[in-house]
XYZ file of C-alpha atoms in Angstrom:
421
model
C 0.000 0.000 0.000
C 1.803 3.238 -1.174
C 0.070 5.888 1.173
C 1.516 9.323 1.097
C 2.577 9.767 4.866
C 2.144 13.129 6.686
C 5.239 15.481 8.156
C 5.505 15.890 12.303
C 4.291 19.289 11.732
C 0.987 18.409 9.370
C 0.505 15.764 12.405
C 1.105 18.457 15.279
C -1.090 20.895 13.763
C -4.269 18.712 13.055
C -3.894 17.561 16.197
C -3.729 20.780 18.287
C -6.399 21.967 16.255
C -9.034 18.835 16.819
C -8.083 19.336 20.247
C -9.064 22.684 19.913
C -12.392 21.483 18.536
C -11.400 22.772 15.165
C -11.207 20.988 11.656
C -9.320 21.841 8.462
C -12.473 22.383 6.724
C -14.328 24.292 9.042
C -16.469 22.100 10.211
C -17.661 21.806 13.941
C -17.259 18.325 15.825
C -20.462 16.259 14.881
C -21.100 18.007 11.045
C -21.349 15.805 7.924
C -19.759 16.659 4.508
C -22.763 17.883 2.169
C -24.083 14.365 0.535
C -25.239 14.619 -2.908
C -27.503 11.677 -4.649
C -27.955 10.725 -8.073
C -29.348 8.250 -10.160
C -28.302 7.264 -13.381
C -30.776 5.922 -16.694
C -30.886 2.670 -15.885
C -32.516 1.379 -12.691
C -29.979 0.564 -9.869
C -27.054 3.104 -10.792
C -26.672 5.444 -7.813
C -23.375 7.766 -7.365
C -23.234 9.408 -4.225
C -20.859 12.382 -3.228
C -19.706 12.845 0.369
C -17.772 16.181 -0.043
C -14.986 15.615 -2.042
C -15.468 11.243 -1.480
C -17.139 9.935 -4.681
C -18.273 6.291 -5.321
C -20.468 4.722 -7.445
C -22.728 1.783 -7.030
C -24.314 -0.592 -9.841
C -26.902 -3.068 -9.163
C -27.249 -5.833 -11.668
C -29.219 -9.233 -11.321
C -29.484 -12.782 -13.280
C -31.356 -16.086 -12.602
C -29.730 -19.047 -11.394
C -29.242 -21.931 -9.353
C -30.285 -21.379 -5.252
C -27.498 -22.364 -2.366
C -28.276 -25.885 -1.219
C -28.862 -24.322 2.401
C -31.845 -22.025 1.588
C -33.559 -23.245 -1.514
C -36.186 -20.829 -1.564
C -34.213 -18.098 -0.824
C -32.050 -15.681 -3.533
C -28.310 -14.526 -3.484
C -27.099 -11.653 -2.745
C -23.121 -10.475 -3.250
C -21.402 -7.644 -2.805
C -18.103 -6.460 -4.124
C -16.063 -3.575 -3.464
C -13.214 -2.351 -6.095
C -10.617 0.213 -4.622
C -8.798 1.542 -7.980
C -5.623 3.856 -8.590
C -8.135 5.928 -9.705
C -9.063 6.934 -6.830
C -6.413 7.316 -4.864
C -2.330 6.296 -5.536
C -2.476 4.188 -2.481
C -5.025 1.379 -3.882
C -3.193 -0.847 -6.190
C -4.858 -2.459 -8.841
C -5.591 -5.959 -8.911
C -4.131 -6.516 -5.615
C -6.526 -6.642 -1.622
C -5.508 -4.229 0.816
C -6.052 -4.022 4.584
C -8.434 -1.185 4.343
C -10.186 -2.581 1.066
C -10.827 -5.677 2.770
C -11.965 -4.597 5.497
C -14.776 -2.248 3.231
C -15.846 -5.401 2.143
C -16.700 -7.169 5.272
C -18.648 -4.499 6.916
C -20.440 -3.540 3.514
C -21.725 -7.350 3.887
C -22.332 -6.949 7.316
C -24.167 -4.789 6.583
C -26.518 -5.936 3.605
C -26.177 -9.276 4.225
C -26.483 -10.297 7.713
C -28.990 -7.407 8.568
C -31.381 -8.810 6.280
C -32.439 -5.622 4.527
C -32.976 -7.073 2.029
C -36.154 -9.554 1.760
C -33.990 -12.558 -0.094
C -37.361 -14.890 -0.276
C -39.051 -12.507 -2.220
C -36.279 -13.621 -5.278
C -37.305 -16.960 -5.081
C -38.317 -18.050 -8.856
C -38.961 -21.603 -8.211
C -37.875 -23.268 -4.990
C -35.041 -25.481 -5.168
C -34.267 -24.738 -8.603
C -34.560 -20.637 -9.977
C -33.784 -17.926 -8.042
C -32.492 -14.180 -8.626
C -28.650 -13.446 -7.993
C -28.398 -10.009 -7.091
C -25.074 -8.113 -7.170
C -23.973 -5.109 -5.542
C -20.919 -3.701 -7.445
C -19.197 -0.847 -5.576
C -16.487 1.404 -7.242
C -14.418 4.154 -5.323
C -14.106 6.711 -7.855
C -11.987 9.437 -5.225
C -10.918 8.551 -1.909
C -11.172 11.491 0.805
C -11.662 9.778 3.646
C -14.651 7.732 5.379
C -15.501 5.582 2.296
C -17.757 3.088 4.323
C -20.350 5.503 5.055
C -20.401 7.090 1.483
C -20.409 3.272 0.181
C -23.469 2.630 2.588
C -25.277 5.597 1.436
C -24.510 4.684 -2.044
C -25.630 0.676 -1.820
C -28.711 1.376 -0.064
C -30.072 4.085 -2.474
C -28.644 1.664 -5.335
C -31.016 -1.308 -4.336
C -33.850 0.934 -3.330
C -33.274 2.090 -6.974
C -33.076 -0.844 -8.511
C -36.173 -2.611 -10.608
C -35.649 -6.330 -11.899
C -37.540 -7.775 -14.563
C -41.116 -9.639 -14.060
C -41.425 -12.970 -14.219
C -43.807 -15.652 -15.177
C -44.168 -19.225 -14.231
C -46.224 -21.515 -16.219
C -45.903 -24.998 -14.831
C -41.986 -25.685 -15.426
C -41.609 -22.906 -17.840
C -39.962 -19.902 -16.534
C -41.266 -16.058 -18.561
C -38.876 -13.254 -18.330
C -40.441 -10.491 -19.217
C -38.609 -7.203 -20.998
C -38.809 -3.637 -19.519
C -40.758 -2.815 -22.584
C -43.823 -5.806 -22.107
C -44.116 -5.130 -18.235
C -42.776 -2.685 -15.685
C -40.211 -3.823 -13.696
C -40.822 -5.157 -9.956
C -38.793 -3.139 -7.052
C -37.057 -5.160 -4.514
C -38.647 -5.496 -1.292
C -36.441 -3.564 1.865
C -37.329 -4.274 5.343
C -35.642 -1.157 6.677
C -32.219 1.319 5.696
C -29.454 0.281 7.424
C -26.460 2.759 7.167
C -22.836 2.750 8.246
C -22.038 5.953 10.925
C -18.067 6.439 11.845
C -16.500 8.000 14.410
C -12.456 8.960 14.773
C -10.927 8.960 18.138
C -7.877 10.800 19.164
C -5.481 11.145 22.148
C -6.725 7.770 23.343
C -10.107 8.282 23.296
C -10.364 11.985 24.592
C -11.113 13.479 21.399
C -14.120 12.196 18.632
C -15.053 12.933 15.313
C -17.284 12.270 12.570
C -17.317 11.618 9.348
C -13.304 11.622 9.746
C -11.355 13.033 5.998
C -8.499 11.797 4.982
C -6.071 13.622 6.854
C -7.564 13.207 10.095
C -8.053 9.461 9.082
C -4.346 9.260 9.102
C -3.043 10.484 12.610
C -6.298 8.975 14.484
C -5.598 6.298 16.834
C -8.906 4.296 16.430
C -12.292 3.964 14.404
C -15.451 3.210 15.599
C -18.273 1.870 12.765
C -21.923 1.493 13.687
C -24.693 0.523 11.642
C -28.112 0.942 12.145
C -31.397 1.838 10.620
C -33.663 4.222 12.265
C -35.438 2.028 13.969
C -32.808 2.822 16.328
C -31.531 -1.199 15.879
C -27.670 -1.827 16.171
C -27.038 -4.382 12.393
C -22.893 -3.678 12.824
C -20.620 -3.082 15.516
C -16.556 -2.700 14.951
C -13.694 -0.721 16.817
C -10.348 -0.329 15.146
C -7.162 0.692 16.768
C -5.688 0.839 20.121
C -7.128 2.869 22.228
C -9.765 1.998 25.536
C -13.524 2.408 24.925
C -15.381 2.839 27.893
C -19.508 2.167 27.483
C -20.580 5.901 28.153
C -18.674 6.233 24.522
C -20.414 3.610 23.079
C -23.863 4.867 24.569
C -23.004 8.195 23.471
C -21.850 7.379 19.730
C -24.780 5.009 19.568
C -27.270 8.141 20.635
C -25.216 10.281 18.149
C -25.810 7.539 15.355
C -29.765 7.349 15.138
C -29.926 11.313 14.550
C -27.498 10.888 11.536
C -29.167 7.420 9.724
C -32.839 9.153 10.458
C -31.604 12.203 8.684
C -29.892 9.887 6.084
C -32.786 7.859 5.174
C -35.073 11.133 4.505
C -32.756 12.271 2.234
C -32.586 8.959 -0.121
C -36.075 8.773 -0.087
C -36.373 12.222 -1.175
C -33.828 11.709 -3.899
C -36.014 8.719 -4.713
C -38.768 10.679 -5.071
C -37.510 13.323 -6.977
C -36.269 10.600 -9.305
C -39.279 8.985 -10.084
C -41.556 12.440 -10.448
C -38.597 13.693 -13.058
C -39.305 10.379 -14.952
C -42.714 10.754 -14.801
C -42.937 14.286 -16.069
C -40.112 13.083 -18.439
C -37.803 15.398 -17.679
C -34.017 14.970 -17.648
C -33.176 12.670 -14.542
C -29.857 11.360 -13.220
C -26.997 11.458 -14.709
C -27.889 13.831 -17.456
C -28.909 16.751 -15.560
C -25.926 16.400 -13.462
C -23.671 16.787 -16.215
C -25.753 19.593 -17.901
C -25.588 21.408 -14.606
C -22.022 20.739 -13.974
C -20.946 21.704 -18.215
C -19.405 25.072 -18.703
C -21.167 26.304 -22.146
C -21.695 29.770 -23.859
C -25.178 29.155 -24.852
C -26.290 28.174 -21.061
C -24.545 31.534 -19.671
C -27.178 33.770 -18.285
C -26.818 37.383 -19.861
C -25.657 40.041 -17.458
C -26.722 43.490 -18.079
C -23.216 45.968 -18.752
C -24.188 49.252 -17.879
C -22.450 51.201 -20.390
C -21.639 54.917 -20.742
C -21.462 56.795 -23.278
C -18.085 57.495 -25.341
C -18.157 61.345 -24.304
C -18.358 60.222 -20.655
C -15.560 57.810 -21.049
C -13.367 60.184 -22.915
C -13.636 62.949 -20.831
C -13.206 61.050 -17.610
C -9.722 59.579 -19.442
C -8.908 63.407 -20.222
C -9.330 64.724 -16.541
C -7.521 61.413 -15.615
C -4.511 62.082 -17.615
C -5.226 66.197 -17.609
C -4.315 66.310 -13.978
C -1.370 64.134 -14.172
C 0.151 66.428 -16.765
C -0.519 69.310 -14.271
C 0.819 68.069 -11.545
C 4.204 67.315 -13.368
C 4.283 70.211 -15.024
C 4.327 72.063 -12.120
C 7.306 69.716 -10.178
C 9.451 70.400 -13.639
C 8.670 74.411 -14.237
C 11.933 75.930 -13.286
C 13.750 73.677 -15.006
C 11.740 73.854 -18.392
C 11.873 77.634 -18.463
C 16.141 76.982 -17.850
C 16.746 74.543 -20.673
C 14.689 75.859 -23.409
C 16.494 74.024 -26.041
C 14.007 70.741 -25.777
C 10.450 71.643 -26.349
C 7.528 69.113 -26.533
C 4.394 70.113 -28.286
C 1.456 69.610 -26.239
C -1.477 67.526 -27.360
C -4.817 68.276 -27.168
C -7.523 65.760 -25.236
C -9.068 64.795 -28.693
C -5.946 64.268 -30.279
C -4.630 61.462 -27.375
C -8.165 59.674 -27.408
C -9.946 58.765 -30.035
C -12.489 56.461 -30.039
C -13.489 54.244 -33.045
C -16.526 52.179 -31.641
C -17.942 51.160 -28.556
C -15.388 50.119 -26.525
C -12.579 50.284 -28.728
C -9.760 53.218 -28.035
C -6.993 54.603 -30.300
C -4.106 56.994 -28.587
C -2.764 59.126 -30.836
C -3.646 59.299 -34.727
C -1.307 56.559 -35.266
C 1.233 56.747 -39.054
C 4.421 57.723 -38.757
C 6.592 58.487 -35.402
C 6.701 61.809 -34.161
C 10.107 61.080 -32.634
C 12.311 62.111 -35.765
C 10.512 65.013 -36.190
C 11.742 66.225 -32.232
C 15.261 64.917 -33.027
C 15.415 66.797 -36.010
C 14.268 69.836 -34.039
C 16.805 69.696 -31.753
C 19.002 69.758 -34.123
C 17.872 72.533 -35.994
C 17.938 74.437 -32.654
C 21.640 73.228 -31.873
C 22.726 74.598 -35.517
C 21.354 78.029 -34.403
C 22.894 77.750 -31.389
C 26.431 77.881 -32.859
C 25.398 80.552 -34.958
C 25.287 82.958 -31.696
C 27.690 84.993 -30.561
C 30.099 83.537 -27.546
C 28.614 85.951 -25.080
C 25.501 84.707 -25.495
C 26.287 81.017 -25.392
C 28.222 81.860 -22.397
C 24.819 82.981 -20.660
C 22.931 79.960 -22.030
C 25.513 77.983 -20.487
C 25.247 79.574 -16.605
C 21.455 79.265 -16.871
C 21.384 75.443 -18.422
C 24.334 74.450 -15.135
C 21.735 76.005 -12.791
C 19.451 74.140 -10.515
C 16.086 75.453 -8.593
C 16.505 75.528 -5.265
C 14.932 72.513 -3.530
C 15.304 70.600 -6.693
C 15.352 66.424 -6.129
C 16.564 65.830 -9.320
C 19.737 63.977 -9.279
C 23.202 64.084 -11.477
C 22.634 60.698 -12.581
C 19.663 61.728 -14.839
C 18.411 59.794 -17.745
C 17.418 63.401 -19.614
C 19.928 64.928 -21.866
C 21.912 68.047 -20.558
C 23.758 69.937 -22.733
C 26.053 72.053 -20.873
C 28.730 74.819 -23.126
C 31.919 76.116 -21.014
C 34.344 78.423 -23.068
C 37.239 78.890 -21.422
């Protein structure tokens, strides 16, 4: 089993924080993950999501031969498959601890309760009976599987229709889906699978444990029942002492979460069989069409829009009193070096707009910045065309600073600076 182990300090700080009657996921003490139910087309296909812990559950049936034991009575098996899939610790094709120990309670818990009514698949006694098969895939493991596989068998077989039969003397009449409507199976009650994490030897307890916490627990406590308030399985894990006032307690704790339980897969039932009825989309199918991320199913949201004056003059005070402000930081020192002049432009000219919502700054064509080199060099040919007592005063005034100025030596602008000796 190749389980990803946990650091001292991942330990350390689930602990301190369960002890703190805190949970990585915000949850309080006794809180469930939200459970979500769904059906697929065909009768018997139930997926059920316990927060982030998915597994699916097919029921399938076939006639043939009774156990020797109980001739009037039919068979039912279950079997659990933990893939890669669903987590890199399963390994395919090979048992694990925890995998086999999923199977034993999940027929514990079908099996030996008698939940299901196994007479009532009798064909002909002694010789036909129905075989009923509980297939249960793990399709993500994030902790407590067995209650999420419970969930998932029970509303899986309370699902589940198998075809009608006649009997005519010692001929057997199967019947298609299409020539008569399938028969449900008959259920004595719900049992469900409830567990419960103990830490620090017993001081601390959770439920419906993730996978984290699953991992630095010391013990696990499974109960099933229905809510009938009657006790089908019983198993502690780990080492740790359980005293009865625990048991008592988890067992009190247990009938408010299978009564809750069982509403809610009848009422998923229910909701099944009226979208079936109405001939809606059921199952599978509207779970996907909910879940799909599509351009034609995006609701339209209303854009409220302003006009291109608005925007335009909202860019120009924007960017009007930006130009202010530096213009007045950098006024000394433009009316000291006169020789670089920038021509200002006008709001209109820097935005233009085209269509709605679709900007253009500046006219665009050809790049203004030759036309400002070639300025400044115009200027520096008149410049040598002066007399030497005037370039001497342009000279003092360009080597001049404002006082209070913050601009440094090391200036990226260009400063052209004439001594004459």
């Amino acid at each position: 089993m190749r389980e990803t182990p946990l650091s001292t300090c991942e330990k350390d700080f689930i602990l301190k924080n369960i002890s703190q009657h805190r949970r990585l996921d915000g949850r309080k003490t006794y809180d469930y993950r939200n459970v979500r139910i769904t059906f697929g087309v065909t009768f018997g296909c139930c997926q059920v999501q316990l927060g982030d812990t998915r597994v699916l559950t097919q029921v399938s049936c076939e006639v043939g031969q009774p156990k020797a034991s109980k001739a009037s009575e039919g068979v039912l098996f279950v079997n659990v498959e933990l893939s890669s899939m669903a987590s890199p610790a399963f390994e395919a094709g090979r048992q694990t601890d925890e995998s086999v120990e999923l199977s034993r309670l999940m027929e514990r818990c079908l099996k030996e309760s008698r939940c299901v009514d196994l007479e009532s698949l009798c064909i002909m006694s002694g010789e036909k009976v129905w075989h009923l098969r509980v297939d249960i895939h793990v399709l993500n493991h994030e902790g407590n599987i067995l209650d999420c596989a419970s969930i998932a068998a029970m509303s899986a077989l309370a699902h589940f229709r198998r075809p009608d039969v006649t009997v005519k003397g010692e001929e057997i009449i199967i019947h298609s889906m299409e020539d008569r409507n399938p028969v449900p199976l008959s259920l004595h009650h719900m049992p469900l699978l409830v567990s419960f994490a103990f830490f620090t030897q017993g001081q601390y307890m959770l439920i419906d444990p993730s996978e984290k916490e699953e991992k630095v627990m010391d013990g696990k406590m499974v109960i099933g029942m229905n809510k009938y308030r009657e006790i089908c399985t019983l198993q502690v894990t780990g080492q740790m002492l359980m005293m009865k006032e625990q048991v008592l307690r988890c067992s009190n704790i247990a009938v408010l979460k299978v009564t809750r339980l069982t509403e809610f897969i009848q009422e998923a039932l229910q909701n099944d069989k009226d979208a079936r009825q109405r001939g809606e989309k059921h199952g599978f199918a509207e779970l996907i069409s909910k879940e799909k991320v599509s351009a034609n199913q995006k609701e339209k949201t209303e854009i409220d829009v302003s006009s291109e004056e608005e925007v335009a003059s909202s860019v120009e005070d924007e960017q009007g009193s930006g130009i202010e402000d530096g213009a007045e930081v950098a006024a000394d020192e433009t009316e000291n070096n006169k020789e670089h002049t920038v021509e200002k432009m006008s709001p209109q000219e820097r935005v233009k707009i085209l269509s709605k919502g679709v900007g253009m700054i500046g006219e665009g064509g050809a790049s203004q910045w030759l036309n400002m080199k070639t300025q400044g060099v115009e200027e520096m040919e008149d410049d040598e065309d002066r007399k030497p007592e005037e370039k001497t005063a342009r000279g003092k005034k360009a080597t001049k600073r404002p006082a209070g100025s913050d601009v440094d030596d090391d200036s990226e602008e260009e400063q052209q600076v004439v001594i004459l000796s």
